[in-house]
PDB file of C-alpha atoms and ligand atoms in Angstrom:
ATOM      1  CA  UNK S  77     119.416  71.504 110.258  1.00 49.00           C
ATOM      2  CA  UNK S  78     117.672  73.093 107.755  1.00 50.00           C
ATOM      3  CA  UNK S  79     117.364  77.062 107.541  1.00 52.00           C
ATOM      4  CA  UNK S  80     113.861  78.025 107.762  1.00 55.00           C
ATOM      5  CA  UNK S  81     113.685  81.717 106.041  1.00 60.00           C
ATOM      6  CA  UNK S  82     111.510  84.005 107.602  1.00 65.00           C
ATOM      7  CA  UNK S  83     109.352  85.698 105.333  1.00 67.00           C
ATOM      8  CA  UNK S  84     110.312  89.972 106.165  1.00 78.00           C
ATOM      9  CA  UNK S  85     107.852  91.818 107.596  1.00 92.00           C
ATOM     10  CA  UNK S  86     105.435  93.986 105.608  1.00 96.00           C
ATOM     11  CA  UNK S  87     106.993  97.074 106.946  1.00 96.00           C
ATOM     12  CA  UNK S  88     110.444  96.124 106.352  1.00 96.00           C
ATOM     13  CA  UNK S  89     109.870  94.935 102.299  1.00 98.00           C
ATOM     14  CA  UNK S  90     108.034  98.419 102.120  1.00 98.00           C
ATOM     15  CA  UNK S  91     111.179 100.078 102.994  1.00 98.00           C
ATOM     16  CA  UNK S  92     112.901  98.345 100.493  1.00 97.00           C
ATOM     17  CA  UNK S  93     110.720  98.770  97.753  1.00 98.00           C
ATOM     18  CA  UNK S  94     110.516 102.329  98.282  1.00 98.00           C
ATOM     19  CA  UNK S  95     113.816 103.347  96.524  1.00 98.00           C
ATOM     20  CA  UNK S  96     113.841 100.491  94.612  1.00 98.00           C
ATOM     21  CA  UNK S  97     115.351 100.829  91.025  1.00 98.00           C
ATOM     22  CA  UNK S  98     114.677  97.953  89.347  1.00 98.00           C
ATOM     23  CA  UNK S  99     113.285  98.706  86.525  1.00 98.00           C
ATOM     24  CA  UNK S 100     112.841 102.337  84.663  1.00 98.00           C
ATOM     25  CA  UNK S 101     109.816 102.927  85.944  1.00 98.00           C
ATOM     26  CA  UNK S 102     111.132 104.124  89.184  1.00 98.00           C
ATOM     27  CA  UNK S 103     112.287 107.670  87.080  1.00 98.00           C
ATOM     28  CA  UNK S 104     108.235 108.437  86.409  1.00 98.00           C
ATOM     29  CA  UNK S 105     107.082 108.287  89.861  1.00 98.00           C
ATOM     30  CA  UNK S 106     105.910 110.003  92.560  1.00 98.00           C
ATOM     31  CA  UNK S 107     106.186 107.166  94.660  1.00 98.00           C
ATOM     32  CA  UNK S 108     106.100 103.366  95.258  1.00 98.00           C
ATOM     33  CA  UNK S 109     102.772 102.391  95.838  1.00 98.00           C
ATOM     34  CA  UNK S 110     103.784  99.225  97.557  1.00 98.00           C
ATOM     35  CA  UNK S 111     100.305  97.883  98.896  1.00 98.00           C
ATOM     36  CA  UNK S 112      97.271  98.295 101.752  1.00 98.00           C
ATOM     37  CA  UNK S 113      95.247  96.964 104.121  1.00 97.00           C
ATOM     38  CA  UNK S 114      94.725  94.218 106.411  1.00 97.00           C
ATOM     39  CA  UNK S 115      98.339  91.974 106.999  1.00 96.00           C
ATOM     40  CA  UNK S 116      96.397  89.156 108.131  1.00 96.00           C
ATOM     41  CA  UNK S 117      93.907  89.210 105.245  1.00 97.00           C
ATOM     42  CA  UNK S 118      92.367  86.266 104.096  1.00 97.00           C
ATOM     43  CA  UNK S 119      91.385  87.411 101.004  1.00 98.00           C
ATOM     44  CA  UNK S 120      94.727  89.562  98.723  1.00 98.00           C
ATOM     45  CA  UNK S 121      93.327  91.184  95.804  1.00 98.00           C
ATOM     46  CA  UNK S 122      96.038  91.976  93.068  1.00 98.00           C
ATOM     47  CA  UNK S 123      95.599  94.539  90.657  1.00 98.00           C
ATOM     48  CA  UNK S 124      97.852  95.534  87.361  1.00 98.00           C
ATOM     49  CA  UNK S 125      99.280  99.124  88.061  1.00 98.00           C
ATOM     50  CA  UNK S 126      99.263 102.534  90.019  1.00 98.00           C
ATOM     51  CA  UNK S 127      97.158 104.797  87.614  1.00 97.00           C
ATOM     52  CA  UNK S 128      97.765 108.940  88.366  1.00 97.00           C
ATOM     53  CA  UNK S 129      95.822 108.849  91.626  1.00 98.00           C
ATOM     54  CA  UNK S 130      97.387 106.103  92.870  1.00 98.00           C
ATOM     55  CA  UNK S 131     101.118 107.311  92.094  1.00 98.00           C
ATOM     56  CA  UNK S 132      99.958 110.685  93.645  1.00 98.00           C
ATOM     57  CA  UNK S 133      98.239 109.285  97.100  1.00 98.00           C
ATOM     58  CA  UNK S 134     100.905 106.281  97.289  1.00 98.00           C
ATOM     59  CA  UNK S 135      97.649 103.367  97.481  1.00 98.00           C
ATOM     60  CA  UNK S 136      96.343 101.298  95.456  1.00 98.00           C
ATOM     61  CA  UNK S 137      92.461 101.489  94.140  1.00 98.00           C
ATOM     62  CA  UNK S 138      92.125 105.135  95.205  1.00 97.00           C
ATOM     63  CA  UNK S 139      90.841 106.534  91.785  1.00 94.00           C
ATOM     64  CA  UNK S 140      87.523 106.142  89.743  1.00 94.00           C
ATOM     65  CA  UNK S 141      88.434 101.996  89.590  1.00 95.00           C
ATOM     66  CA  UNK S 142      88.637 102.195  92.967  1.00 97.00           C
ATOM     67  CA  UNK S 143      85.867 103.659  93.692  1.00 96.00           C
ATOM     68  CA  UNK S 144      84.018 101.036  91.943  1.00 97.00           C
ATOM     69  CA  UNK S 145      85.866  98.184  93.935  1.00 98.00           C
ATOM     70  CA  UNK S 146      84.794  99.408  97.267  1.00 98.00           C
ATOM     71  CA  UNK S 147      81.546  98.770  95.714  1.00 97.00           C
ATOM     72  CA  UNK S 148      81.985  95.240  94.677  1.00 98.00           C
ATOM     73  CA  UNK S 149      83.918  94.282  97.979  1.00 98.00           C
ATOM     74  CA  UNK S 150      80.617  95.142  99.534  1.00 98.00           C
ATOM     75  CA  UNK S 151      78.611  92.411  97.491  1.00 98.00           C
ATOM     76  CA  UNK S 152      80.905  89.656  98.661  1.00 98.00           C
ATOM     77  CA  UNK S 153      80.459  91.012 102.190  1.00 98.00           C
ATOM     78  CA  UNK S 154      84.196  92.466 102.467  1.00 98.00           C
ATOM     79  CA  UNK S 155      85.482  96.394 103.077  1.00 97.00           C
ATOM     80  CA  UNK S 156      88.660  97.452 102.729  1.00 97.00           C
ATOM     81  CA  UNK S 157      89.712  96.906 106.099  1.00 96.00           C
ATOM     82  CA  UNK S 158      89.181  93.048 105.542  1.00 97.00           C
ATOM     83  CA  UNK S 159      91.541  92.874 102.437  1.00 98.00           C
ATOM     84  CA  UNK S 160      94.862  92.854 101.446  1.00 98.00           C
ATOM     85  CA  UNK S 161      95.639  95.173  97.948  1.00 98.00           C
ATOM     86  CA  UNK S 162      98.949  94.993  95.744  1.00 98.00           C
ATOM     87  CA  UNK S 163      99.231  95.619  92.672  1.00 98.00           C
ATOM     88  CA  UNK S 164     101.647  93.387  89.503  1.00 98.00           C
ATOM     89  CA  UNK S 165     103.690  96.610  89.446  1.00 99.00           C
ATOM     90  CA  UNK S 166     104.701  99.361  92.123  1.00 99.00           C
ATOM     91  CA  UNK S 167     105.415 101.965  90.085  1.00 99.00           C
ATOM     92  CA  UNK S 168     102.972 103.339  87.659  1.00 98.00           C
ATOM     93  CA  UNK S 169     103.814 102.972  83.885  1.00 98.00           C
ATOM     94  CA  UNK S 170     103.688 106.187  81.887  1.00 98.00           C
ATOM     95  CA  UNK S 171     100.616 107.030  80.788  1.00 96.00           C
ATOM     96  CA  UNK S 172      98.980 103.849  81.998  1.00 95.00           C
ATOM     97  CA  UNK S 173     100.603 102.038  79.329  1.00 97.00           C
ATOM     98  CA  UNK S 174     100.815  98.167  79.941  1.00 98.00           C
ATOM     99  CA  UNK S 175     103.207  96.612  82.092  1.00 98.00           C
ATOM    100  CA  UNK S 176     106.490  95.056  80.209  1.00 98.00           C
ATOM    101  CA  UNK S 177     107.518  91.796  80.820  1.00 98.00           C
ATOM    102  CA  UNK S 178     110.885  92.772  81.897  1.00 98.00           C
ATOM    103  CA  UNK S 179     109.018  95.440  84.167  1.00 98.00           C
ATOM    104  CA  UNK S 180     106.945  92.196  85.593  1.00 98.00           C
ATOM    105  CA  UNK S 181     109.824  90.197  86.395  1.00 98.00           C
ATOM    106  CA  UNK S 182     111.817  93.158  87.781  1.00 98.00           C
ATOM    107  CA  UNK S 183     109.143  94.080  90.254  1.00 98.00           C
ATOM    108  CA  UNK S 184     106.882  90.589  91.039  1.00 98.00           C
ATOM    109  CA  UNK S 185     109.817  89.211  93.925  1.00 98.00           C
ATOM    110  CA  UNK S 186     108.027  92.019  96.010  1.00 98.00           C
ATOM    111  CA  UNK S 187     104.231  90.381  95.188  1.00 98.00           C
ATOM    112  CA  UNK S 188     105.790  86.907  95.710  1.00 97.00           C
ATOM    113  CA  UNK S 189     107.012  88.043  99.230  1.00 97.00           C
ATOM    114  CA  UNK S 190     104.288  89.943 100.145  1.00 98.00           C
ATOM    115  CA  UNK S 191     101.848  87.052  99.220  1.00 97.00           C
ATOM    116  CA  UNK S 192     104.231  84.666 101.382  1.00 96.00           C
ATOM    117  CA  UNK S 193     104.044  87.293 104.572  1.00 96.00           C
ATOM    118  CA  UNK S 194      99.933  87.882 104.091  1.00 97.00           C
ATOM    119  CA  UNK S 195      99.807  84.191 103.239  1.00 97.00           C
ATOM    120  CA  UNK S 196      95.844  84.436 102.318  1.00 97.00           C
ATOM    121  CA  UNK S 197      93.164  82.111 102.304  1.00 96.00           C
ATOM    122  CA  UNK S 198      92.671  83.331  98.595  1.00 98.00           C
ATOM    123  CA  UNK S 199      93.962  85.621  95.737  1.00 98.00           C
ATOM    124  CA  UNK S 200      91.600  87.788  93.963  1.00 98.00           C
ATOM    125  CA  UNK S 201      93.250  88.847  90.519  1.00 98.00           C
ATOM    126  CA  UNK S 202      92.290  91.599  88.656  1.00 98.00           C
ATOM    127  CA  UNK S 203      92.342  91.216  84.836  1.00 97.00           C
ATOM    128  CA  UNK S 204      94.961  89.807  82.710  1.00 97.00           C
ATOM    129  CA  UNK S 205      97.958  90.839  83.804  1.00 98.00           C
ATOM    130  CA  UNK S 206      97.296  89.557  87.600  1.00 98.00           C
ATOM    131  CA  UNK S 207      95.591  86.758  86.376  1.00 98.00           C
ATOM    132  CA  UNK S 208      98.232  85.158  83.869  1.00 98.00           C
ATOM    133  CA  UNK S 209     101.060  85.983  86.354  1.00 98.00           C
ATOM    134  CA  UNK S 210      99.587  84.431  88.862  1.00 98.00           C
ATOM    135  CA  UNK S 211      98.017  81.424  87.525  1.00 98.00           C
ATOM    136  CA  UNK S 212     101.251  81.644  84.604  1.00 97.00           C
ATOM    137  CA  UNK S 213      98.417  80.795  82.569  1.00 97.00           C
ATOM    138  CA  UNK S 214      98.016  82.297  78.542  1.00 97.00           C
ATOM    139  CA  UNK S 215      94.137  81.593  79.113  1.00 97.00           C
ATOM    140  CA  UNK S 216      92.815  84.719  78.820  1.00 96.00           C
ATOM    141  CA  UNK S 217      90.286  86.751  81.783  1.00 97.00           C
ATOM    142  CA  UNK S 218      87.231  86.348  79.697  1.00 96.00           C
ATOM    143  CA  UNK S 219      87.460  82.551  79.451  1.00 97.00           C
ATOM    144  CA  UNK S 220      88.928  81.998  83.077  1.00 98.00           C
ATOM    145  CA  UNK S 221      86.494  84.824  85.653  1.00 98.00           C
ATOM    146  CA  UNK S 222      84.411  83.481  87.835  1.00 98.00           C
ATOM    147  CA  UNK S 223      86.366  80.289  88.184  1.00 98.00           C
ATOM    148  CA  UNK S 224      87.769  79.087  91.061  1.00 98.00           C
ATOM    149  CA  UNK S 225      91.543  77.946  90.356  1.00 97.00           C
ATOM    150  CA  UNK S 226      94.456  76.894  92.355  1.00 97.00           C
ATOM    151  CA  UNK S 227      98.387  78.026  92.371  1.00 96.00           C
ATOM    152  CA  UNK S 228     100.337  76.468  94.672  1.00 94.00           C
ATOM    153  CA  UNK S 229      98.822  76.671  97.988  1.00 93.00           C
ATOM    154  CA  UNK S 230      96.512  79.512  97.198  1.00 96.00           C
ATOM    155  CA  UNK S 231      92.900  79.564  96.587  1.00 97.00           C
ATOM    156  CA  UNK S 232      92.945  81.814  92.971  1.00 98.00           C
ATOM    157  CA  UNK S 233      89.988  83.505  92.223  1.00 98.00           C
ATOM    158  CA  UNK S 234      90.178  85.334  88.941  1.00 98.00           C
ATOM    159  CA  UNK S 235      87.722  88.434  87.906  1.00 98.00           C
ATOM    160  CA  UNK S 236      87.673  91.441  85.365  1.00 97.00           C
ATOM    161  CA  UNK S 237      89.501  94.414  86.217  1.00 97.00           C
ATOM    162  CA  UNK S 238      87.111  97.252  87.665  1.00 97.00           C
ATOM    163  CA  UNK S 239      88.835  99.480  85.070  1.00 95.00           C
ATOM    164  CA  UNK S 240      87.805  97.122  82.598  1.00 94.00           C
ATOM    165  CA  UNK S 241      84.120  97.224  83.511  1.00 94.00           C
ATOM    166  CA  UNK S 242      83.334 101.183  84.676  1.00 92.00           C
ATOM    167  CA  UNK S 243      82.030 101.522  80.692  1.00 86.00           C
ATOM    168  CA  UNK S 244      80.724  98.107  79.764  1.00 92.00           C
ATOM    169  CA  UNK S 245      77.141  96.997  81.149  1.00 90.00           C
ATOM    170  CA  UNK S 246      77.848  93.770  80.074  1.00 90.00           C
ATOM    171  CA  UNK S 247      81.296  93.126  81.898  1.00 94.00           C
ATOM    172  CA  UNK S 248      79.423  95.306  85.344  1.00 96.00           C
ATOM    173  CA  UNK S 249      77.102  92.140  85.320  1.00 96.00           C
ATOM    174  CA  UNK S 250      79.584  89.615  85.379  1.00 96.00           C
ATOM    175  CA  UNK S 251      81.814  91.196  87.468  1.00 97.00           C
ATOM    176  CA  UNK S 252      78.566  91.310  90.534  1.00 97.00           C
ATOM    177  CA  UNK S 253      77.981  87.601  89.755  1.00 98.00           C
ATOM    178  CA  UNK S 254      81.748  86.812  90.529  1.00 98.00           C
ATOM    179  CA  UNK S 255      81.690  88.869  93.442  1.00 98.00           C
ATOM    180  CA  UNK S 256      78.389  87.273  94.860  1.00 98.00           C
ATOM    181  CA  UNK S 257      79.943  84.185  94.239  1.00 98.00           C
ATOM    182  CA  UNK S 258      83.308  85.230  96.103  1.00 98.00           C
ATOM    183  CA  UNK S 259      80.797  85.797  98.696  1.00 98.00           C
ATOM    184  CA  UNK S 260      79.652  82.745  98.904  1.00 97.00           C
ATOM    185  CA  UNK S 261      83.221  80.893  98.494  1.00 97.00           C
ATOM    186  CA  UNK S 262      84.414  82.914 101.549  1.00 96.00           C
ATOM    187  CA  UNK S 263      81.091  81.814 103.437  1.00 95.00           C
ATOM    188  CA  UNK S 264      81.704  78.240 102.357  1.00 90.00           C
ATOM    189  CA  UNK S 265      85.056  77.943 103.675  1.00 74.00           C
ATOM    190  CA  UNK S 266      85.306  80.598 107.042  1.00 69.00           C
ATOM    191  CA  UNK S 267      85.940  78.092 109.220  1.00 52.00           C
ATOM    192  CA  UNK S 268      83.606  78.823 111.440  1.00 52.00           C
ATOM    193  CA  UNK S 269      80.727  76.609 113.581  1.00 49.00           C
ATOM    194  CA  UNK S 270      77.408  76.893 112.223  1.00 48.00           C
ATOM    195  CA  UNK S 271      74.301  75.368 113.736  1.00 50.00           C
ATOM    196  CA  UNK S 272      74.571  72.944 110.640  1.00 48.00           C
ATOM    197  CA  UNK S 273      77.835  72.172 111.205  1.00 44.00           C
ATOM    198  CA  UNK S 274      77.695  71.123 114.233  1.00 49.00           C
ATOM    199  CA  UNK S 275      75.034  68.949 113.805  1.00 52.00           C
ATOM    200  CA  UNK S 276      76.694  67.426 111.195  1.00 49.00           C
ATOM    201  CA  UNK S 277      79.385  66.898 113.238  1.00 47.00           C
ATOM    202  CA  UNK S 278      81.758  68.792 110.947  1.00 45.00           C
TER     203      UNK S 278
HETATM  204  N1  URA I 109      94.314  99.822  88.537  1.00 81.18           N
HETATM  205  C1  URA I 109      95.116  98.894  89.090  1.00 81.18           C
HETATM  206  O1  URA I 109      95.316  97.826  88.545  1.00 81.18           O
HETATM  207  N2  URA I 109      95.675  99.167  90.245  1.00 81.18           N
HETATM  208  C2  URA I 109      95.490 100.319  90.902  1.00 81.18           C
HETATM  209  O2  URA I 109      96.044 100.470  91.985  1.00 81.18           O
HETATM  210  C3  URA I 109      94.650 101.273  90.323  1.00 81.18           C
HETATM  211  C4  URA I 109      94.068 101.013  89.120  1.00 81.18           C
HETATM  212 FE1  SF4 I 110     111.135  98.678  91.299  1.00 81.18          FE
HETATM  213 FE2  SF4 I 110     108.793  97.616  90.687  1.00 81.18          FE
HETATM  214 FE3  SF4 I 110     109.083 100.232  90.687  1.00 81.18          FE
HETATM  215 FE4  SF4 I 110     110.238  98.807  88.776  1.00 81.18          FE
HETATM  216  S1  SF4 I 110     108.018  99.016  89.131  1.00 81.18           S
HETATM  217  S2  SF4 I 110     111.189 100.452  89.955  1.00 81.18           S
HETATM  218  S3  SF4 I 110     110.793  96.945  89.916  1.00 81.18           S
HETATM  219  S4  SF4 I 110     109.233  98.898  92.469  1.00 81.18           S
END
């Protein structure tokens, strides 16, 4: 017989992470900001880092970026509450430097379990970092937003980081037409019995 691992709960990888030492990083923070929101989301959206607010309050997308994420969520018809949110790393870097690569592969087991527990219907990533870990792509954000992609099982759907955009007009457009169309790629695929549908026999 084979031995079919259960993924852990969210609660009990939380606890782990929470004194995890892993990597330096653990010696700047407040806390672990370990993730939020909805365990059975369809949609997980994964970010790069905790900035200052988020080390302080202990969640992700709680600062200015946030802010500005709530916002988009609401163009593709999602809150908060419907959504999943991790970030590449739990433990802010100092000064909001980038993330390492040794500080990525210390800390990404806990994304990789956390996306296995959630097990979404699709993964939002947030600028490059997110986006070439989780598609372990080189292709930059620029070329690959907007695009609908796969990795593994999951539904990837890469976009700019919010942090990326809050001064650039330009990026603030393209960042609402790839949240209208994660609207629409949600609406495609919900599963649900429309009138058409059903006459369609689908
Ligand atoms: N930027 C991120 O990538 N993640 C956060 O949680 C906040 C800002
Ligand atoms: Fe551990 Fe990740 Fe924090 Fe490093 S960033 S100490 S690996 S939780």
């Amino acid at each position: 017989m084979t031995a079919v691992k259960n993924p852990l709960s969210l609660e009990e990888l939380a606890a782990t992470v929470s004194t995890c030492k892993r990597c330096p990083l653990w010696e700047g923070r407040t806390q672990v900001v370990f993730g939020v929101g909805n365990p059975h989301a369809r949609v997980m959206i994964v970010g790069e880092a905790p900035g200052k607010n988020e080390d302080l309050q202990g969640e992700p997308f709680v600062g200015a970026a946030g802010k500005y994420l709530n916002e988009l969520l609401g163009i593709a018809g999602l809150t908060r509450e419907d959504v999943y949110i991790a970030n590449i790393l739990k433990c802010r870097p100092p000064g909001n430097r980038d993330p390492l690569p040794e500080e990525i592969e210390a800390c990404t087991p806990y994304l990789r379990e956390q996306t296995r527990t959630i097990s979404p219907d699709l993964i939002v990533t947030l600028g490059n970092f997110s986006t070439k870990f989780i598609l372990k792509t080189e292709v930059g954000i620029t070329r690959l937003h907007g695009i609908p992609q796969m990795a593994g099982r999951f539904k990837v759907f890469p976009i700019f980081h919010p942090a990326a955009a809050i001064y650039d007009r330009s990026k603030q457009e393209a960042m609402e037409k790839d949240f209208r169309t994660l609207g629409a790629l949600l609406a495609q695929d919900d599963g649900q019995v429309t009138p058409e549908k059903e006459k369609e026999g689908l």
